Coordinates of C-alpha atoms and ligand atoms in Angstrom, one line a residue:
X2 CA 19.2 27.1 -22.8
X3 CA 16.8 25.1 -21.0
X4 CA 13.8 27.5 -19.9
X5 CA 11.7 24.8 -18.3
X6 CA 12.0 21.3 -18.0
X7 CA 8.6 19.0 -17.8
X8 CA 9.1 15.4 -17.7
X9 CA 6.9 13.1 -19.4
X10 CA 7.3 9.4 -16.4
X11 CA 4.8 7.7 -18.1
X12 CA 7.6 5.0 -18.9
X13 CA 9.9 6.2 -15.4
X14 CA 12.4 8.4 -15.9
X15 CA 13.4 8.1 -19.3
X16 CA 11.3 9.9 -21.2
X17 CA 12.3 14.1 -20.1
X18 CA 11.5 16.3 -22.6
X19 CA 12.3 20.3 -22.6
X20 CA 9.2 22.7 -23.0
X21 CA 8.9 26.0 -23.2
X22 CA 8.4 27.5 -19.3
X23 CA 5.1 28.6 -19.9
X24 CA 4.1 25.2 -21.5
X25 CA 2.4 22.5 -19.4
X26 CA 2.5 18.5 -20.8
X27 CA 1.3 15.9 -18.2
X28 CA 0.1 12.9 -19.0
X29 CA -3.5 11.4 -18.0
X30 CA -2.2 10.2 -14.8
X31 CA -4.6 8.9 -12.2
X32 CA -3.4 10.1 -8.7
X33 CA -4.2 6.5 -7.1
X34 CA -1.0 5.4 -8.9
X35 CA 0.1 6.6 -5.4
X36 CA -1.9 4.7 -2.7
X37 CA 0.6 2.9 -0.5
X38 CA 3.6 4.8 -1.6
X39 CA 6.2 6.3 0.5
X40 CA 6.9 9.4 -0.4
X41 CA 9.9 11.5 1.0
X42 CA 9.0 15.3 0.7
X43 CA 12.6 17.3 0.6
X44 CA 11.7 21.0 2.1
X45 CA 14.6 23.5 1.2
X46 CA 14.5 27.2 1.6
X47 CA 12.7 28.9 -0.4
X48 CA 9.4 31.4 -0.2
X49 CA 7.4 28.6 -1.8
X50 CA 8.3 26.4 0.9
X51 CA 5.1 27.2 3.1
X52 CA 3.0 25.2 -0.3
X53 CA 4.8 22.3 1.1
X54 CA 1.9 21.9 3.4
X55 CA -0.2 21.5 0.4
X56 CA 2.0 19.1 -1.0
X57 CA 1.7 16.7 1.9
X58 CA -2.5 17.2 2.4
X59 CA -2.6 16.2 -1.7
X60 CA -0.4 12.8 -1.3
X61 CA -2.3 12.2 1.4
X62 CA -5.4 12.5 -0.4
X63 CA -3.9 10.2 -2.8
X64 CA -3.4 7.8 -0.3
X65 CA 0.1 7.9 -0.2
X66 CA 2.5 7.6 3.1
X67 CA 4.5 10.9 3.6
X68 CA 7.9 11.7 5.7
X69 CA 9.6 15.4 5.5
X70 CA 13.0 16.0 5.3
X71 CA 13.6 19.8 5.7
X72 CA 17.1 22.1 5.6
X73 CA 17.5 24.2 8.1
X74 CA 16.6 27.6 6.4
X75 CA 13.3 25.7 5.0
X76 CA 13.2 26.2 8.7
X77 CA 12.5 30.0 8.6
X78 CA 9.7 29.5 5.9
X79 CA 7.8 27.1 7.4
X80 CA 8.1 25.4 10.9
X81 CA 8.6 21.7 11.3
X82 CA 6.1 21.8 13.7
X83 CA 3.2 22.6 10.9
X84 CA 5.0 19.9 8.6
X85 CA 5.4 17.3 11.5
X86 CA 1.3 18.0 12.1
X87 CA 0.5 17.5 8.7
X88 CA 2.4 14.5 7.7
X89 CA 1.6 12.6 11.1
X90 CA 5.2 11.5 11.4
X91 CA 8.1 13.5 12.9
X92 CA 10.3 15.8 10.9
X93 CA 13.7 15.0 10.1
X94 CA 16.3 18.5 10.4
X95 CA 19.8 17.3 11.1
X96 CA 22.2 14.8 9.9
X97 CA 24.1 14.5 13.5
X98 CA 20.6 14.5 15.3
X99 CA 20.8 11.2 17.8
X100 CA 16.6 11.2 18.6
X101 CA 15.7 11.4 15.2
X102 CA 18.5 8.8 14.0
X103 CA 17.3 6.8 17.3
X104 CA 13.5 6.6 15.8
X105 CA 14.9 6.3 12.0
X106 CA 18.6 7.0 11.0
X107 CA 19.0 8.8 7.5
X108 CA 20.2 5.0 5.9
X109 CA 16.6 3.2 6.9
X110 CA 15.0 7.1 5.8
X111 CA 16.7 7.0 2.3
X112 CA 15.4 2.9 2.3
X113 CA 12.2 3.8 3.2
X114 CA 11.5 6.1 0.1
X115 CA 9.8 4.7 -3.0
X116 CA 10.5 8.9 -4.1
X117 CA 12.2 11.6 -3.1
X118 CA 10.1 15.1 -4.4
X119 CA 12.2 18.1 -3.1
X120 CA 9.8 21.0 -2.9
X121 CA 10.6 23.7 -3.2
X122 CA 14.2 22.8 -4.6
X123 CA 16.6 26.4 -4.1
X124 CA 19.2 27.2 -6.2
X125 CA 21.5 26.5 -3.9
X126 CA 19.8 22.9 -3.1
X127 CA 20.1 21.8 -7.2
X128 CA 23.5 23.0 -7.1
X129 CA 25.0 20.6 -3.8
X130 CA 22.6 18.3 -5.6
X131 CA 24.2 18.4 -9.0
X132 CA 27.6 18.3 -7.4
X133 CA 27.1 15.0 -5.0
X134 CA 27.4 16.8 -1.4
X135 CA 26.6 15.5 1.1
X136 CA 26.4 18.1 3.8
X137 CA 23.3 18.0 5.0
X138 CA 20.5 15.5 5.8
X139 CA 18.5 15.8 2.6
X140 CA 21.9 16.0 0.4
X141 CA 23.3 12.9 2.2
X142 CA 19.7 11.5 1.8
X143 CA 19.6 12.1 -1.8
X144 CA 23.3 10.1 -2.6
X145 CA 22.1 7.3 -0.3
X146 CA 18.5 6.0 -1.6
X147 CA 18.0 4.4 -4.6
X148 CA 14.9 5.5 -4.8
X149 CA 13.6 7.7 -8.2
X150 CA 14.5 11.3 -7.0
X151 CA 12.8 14.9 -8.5
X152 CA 12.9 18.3 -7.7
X153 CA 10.6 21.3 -8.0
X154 CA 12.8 24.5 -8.5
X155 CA 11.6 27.4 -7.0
X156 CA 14.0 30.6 -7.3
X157 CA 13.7 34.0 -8.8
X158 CA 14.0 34.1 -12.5
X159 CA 17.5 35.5 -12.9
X160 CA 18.8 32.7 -10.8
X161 CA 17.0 29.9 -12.9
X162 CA 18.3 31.4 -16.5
X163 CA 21.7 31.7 -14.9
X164 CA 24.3 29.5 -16.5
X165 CA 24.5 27.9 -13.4
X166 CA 21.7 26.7 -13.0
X167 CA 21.1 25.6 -16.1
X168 CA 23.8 23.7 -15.9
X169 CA 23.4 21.8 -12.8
X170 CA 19.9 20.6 -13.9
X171 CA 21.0 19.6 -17.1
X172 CA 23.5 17.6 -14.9
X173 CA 21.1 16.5 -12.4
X174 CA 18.5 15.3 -15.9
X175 CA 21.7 13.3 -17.5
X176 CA 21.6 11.2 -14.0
X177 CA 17.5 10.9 -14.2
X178 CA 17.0 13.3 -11.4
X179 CA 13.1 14.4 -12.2
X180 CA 12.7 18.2 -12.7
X181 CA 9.1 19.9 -12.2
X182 CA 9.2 22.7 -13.6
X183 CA 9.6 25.4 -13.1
X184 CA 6.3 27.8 -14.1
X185 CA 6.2 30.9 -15.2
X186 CA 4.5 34.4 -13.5
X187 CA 4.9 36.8 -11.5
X188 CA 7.7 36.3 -8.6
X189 CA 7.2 37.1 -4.5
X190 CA 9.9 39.4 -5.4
X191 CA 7.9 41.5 -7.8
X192 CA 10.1 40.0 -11.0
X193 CA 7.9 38.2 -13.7
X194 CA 9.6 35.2 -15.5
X195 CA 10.6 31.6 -14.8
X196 CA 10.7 30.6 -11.7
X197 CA 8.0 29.6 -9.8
X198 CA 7.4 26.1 -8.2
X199 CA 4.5 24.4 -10.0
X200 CA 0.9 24.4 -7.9
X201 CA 0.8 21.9 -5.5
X202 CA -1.0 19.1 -7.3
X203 CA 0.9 19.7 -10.6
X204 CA 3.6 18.0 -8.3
X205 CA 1.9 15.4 -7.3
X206 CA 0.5 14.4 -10.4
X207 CA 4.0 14.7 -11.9
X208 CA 4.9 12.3 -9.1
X209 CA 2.2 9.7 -9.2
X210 CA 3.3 9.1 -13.0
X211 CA 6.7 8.0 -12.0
X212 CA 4.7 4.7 -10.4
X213 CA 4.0 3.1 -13.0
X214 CA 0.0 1.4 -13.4
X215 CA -1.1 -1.5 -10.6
X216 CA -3.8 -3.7 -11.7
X217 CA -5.5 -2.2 -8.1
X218 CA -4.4 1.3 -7.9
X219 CA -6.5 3.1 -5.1
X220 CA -8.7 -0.2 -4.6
X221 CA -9.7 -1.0 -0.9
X222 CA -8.9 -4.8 -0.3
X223 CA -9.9 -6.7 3.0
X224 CA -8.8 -10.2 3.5
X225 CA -9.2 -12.9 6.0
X226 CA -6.4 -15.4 6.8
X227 CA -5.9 -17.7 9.3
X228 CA -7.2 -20.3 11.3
X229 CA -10.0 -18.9 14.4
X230 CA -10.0 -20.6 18.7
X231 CA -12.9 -21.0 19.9
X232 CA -12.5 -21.0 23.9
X233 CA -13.1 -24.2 25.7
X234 CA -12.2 -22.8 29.1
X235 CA -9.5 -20.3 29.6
X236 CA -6.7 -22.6 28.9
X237 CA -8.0 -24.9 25.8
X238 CA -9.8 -24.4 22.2
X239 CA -10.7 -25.6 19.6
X240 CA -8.9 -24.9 16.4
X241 CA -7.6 -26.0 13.2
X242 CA -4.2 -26.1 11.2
X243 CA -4.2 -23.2 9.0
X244 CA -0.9 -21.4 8.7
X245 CA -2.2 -18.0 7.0
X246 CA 0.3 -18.5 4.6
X247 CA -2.1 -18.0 1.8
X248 CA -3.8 -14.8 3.2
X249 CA -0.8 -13.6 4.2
X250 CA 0.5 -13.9 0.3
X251 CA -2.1 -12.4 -1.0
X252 CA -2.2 -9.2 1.4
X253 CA 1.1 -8.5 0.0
X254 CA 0.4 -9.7 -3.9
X255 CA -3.0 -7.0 -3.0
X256 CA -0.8 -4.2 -2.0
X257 CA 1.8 -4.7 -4.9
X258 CA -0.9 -4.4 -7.1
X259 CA -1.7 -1.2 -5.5
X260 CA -4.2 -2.1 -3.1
X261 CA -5.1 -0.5 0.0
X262 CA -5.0 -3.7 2.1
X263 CA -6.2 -4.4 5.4
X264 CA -5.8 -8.1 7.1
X265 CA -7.9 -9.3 9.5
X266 CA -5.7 -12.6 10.9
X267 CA -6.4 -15.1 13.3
X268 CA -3.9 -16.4 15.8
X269 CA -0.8 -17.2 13.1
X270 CA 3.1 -16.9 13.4
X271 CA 3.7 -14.4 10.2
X272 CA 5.1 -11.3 10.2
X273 CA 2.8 -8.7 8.4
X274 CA 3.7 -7.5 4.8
X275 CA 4.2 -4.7 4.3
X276 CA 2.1 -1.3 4.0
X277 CA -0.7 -4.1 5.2
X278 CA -3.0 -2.8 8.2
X279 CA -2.9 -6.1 10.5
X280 CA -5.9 -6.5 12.4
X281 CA -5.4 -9.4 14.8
X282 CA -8.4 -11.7 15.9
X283 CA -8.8 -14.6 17.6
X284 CA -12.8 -16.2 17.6
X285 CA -14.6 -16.4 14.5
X286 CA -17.1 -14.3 16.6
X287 CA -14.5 -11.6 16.7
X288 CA -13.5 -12.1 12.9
X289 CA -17.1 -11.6 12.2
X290 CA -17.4 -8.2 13.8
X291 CA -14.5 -6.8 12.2
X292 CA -15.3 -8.4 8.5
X293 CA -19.0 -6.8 8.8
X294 CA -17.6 -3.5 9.9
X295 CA -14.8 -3.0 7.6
X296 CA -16.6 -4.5 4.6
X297 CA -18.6 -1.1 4.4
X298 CA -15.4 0.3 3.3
X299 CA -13.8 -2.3 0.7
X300 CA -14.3 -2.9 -2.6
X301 CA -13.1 -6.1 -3.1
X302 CA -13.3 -8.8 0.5
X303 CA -11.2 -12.1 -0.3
X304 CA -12.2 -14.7 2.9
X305 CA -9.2 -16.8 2.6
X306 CA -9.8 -18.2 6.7
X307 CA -10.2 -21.0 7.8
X308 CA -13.0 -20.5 10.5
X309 CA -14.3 -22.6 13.0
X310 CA -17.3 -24.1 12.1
X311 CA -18.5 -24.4 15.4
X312 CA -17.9 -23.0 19.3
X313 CA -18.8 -24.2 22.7
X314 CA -21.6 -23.0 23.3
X315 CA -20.2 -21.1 26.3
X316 CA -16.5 -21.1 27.5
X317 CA -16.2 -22.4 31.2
X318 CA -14.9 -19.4 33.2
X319 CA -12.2 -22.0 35.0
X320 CA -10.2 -24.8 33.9
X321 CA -12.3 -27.4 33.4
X322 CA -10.9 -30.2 35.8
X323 CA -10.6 -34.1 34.4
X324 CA -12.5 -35.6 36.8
X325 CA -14.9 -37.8 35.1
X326 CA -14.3 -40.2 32.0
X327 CA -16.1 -38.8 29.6
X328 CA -16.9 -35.0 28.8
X329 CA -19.7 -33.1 26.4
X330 CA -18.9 -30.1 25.0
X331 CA -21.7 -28.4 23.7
X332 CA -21.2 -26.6 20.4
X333 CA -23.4 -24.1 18.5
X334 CA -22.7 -22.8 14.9
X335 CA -20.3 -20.0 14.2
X336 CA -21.6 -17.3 12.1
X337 CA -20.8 -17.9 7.9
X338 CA -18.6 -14.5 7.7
X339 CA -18.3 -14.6 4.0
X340 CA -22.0 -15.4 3.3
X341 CA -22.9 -12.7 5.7
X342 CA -20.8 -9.5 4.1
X343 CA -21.9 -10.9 0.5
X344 CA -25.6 -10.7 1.6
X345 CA -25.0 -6.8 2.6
X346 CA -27.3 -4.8 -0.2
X347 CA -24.0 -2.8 -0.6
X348 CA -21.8 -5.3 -0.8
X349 CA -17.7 -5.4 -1.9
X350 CA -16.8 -8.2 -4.7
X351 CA -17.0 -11.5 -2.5
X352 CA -14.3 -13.9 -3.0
X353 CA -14.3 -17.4 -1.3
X354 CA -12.4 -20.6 -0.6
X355 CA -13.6 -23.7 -0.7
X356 CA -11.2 -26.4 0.5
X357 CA -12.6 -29.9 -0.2
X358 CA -11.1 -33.2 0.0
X359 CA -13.8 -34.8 -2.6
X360 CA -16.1 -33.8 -5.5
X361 CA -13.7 -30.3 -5.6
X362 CA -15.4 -28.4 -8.2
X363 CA -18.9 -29.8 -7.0
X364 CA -18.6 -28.3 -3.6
X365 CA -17.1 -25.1 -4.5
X366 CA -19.9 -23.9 -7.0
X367 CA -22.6 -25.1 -4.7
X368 CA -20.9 -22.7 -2.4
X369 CA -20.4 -19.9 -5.3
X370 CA -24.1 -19.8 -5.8
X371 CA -25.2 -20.5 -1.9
X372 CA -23.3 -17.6 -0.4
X373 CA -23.2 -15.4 -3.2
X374 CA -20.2 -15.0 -4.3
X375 CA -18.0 -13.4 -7.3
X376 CA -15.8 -16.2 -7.7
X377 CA -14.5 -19.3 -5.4
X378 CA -10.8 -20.8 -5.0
X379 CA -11.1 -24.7 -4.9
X380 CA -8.2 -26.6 -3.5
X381 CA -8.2 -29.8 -2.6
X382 CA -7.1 -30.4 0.9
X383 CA -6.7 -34.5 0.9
X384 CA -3.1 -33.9 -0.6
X385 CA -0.9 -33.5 2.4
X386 CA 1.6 -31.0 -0.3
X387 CA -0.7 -28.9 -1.4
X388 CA -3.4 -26.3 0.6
X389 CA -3.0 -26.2 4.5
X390 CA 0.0 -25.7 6.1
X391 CA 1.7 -26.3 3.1
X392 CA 4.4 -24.0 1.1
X393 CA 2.4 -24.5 -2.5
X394 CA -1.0 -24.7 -3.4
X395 CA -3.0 -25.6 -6.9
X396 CA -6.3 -24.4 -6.8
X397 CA -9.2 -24.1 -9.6
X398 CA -10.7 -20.3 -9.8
X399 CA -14.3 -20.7 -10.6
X400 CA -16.9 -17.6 -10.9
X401 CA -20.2 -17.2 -12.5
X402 CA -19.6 -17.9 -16.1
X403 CA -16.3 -19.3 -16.2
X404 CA -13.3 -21.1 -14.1
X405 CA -9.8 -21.3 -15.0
X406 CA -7.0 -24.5 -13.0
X407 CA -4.0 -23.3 -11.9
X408 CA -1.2 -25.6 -11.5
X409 CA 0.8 -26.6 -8.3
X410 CA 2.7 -23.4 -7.6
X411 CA 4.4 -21.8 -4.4
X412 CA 1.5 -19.4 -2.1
X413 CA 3.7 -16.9 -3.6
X414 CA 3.4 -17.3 -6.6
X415 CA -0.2 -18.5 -6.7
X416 CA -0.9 -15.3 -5.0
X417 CA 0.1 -12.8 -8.0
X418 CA -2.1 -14.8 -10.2
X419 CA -5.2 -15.0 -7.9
X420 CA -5.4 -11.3 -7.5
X421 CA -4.7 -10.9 -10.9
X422 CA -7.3 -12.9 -12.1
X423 CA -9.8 -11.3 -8.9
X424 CA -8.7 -7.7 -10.6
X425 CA -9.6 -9.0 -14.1
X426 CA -13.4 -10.1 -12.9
X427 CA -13.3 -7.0 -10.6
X428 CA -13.0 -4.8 -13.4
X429 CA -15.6 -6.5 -15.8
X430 CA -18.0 -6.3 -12.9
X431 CA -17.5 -2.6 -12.4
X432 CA -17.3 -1.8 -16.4
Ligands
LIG503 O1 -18.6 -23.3 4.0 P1 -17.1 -23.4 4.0 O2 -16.5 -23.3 5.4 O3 -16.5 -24.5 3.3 O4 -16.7 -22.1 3.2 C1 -15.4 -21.7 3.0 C2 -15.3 -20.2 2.7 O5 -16.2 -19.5 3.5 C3 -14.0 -19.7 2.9 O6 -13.8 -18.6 2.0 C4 -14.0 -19.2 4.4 O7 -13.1 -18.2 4.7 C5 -15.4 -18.7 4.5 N1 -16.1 -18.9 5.8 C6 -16.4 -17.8 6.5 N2 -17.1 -18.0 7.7 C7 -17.3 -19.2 8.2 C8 -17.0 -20.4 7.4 C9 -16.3 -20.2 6.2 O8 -16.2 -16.7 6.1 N3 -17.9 -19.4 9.3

């Protein structure tokens, strides 16, 4: 008989194990495992239903993204109103609900899940479950996502050691299906036994070890990318050819490492990856003011822009008319963003660029040491395949003690390696 099933995700799903009810055997599992993650919290009916709210504050906490799926008699637990508060997003109810499916049918719902927790998961819930139905939202949900699925039973204790039961978990285990639980105690209907829906952050622990480890779990990452227009007049600027490309990369290499990663991009055609907060700029004025204010919250701030050196001095408030043969434009120096957030006193790990068409390596640890910096990315720009506007890259990482080449490669690609190699040195800083 299974009394109580805990599962062990350090490796994903593979490793359940049975335990006595009363027993508890996590892992060590940090809960940032779960910053960017979408989580999709399955609320069935059930007295513990009203800890869902719990549930949702904790993932939160954790940084993870989270959208609830109730049954209807979760309904008389717990409004969807409370849930819908809590969760910032609206609740989902019915299968044959046209709004909802409007603002996100139950096919992008089940897509959008890196999880699906159901808690608290009735009797009656495991059992359609176990048995592939699909008459309701959260059942239909459940045989439509690929995503890693787990309940939390929650029932009286007769119902859980009932053959039944037993069965259908054993069934629902077989396929991978995460059980939590259940724990042991004293029932809401006066009955002592197993039963009870683990606490709150039990669950969420239990779900942050079915991620498994990013190199920047729960780090806050803030990148510039993108060229910066400095206004002439209100039709013309001055500007440069950066595509983003390699910003843009590395937002999403940051945030598949686990980063909590925010972009700050100048005027560029890309979509944004995603989970990335976009913030779109256009002067290197502007860039400045969001670097220096969101720096205060990063830990790690990769300039990957390509800002304007220098503006006009003051943009003409009208088109300025050709009527002469020759025209000054008066420029003034653009504030050095990077140099400025790296000479904060409390200051994120500063990563540069330094693009350079001679004397590569020269340049960029003159720059390493002048602004500051943790470590510099030196490309060479004079090849017309490689750096701006270009699909690939080869750059040389260079930092205090040490620098390492990396061969022509695709943004892509190059990407995963820079912000593995940024983790690396982030770590050894911090250790
Ligand atoms: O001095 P230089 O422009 O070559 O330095 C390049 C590095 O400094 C890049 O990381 C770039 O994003 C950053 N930078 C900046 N603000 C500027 C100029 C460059 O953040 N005004």
């Amino acid at each position: 008989m299974i009394f109580s099933i805990i599962h062990d995700f350090e490796n994903g799903f593979s490793n359940g194990i049975l335990a006595a009810a009363s027993q508890k055997k996590y892992s060590i599992v940090s809960l940032s495992r779960l910053t960017n993650k979408r989580i999709l919290l399955g609320v069935t009916g059930g007295i513990a239903a009203y800890k869902a709210a719990e549930i949702i504050r904790r993932l939160q906490d954790a940084q993870a993204e989270v959208r609830v799926v109730m049954t209807r008699s979760a309904t008389e637990f717990i409004t969807p109103l409370t849930l819908q508060a809590l969760s910032g997003n609206p609740v989902h109810l019915d299968l044959l609900d046209t709004d909802a499916e409007a603002a996100m049918g139950h096919i992008e719902l089940a897509k959008w899940a890196d999880v699906v927790l159901i808690a608290p998961a009735s009797a009656n819930f495991i059992a359609r479950l176990a048995n592939g139905h699909a008459n309701d939202l959260l059942t239909t949900l459940c045989l439509a996502t690929i995503a890693s699925i787990a309940v939390a039973p929650a029932m009286n204790q007769a119902m859980w050691l009932n053959k039944q039961t037993q069965e259908n978990c054993k069934k629902l285990q077989e396929r991978k299906t995460g059980i939590f639980g259940p724990g042991s105690g004293t029932q809401a209907c006066g009955d002592v036994g197993p039963g009870r829906m683990l606490e709150p952050l039990e669950l969420v622990k239990l779900t942050a070890n079915i991620f498994p480890n990013g190199l920047l779990d729960g780090i806050r990452l803030l990148i510039t990318a993108g060229p910066t227009r400095e206004a002439i007049d209100p039709v013309r600027y001055i500007s440069n050819h950066s595509s983003g490309k390699m910003g843009f990369a590395l937002a999403k290499a940051g945030v598949d490492a686990g980063a909590k990663t925010t972009l700050i991009a100048g005027p560029v055609e890309l979509p944004t990856p995603a989970r990335v907060e976009r913030i779109d700029i256009v002067s290197a004025e502007q860039m400045h003011d969001a670097s220096l204010e969101l720096s205060a919250h990063c830990d790690i701030f990769i300039a990957s822009a390509a800002v304007a050196d220098y503006r006009p001095v003051a943009a003409a408030q009208q088109k300025i008319k050709k009527n002469s043969e020759s025209q000054l434009i008066e420029l003034v120096r653009n504030p050095d963003i990077l140099a400025d957030v790296a000479a904060q006193t409390s200051r994120p790990f500063c990563v540069g660029f330094a693009a350079e068409t001679q004397d590569v390596i020269h340049y960029a640890q003159d720059k390493l040491q002048r602004k500051k910096l943790d470590m510099i990315i030196a490309n060479d720009v004079s090849a017309t395949d490689i750096g701006f506007n270009a699909e690939d890259n080869a750059v040389t990482v260079i930092w205090p003690d040490g620098q390492e080449a990396i061969e022509k490669t695709s943004k892509h690609q190059l990407a995963k390696l820079l912000i593995k190699k940024i983790a690396l040195c982030y770590q050894n800083a911090n250790s």
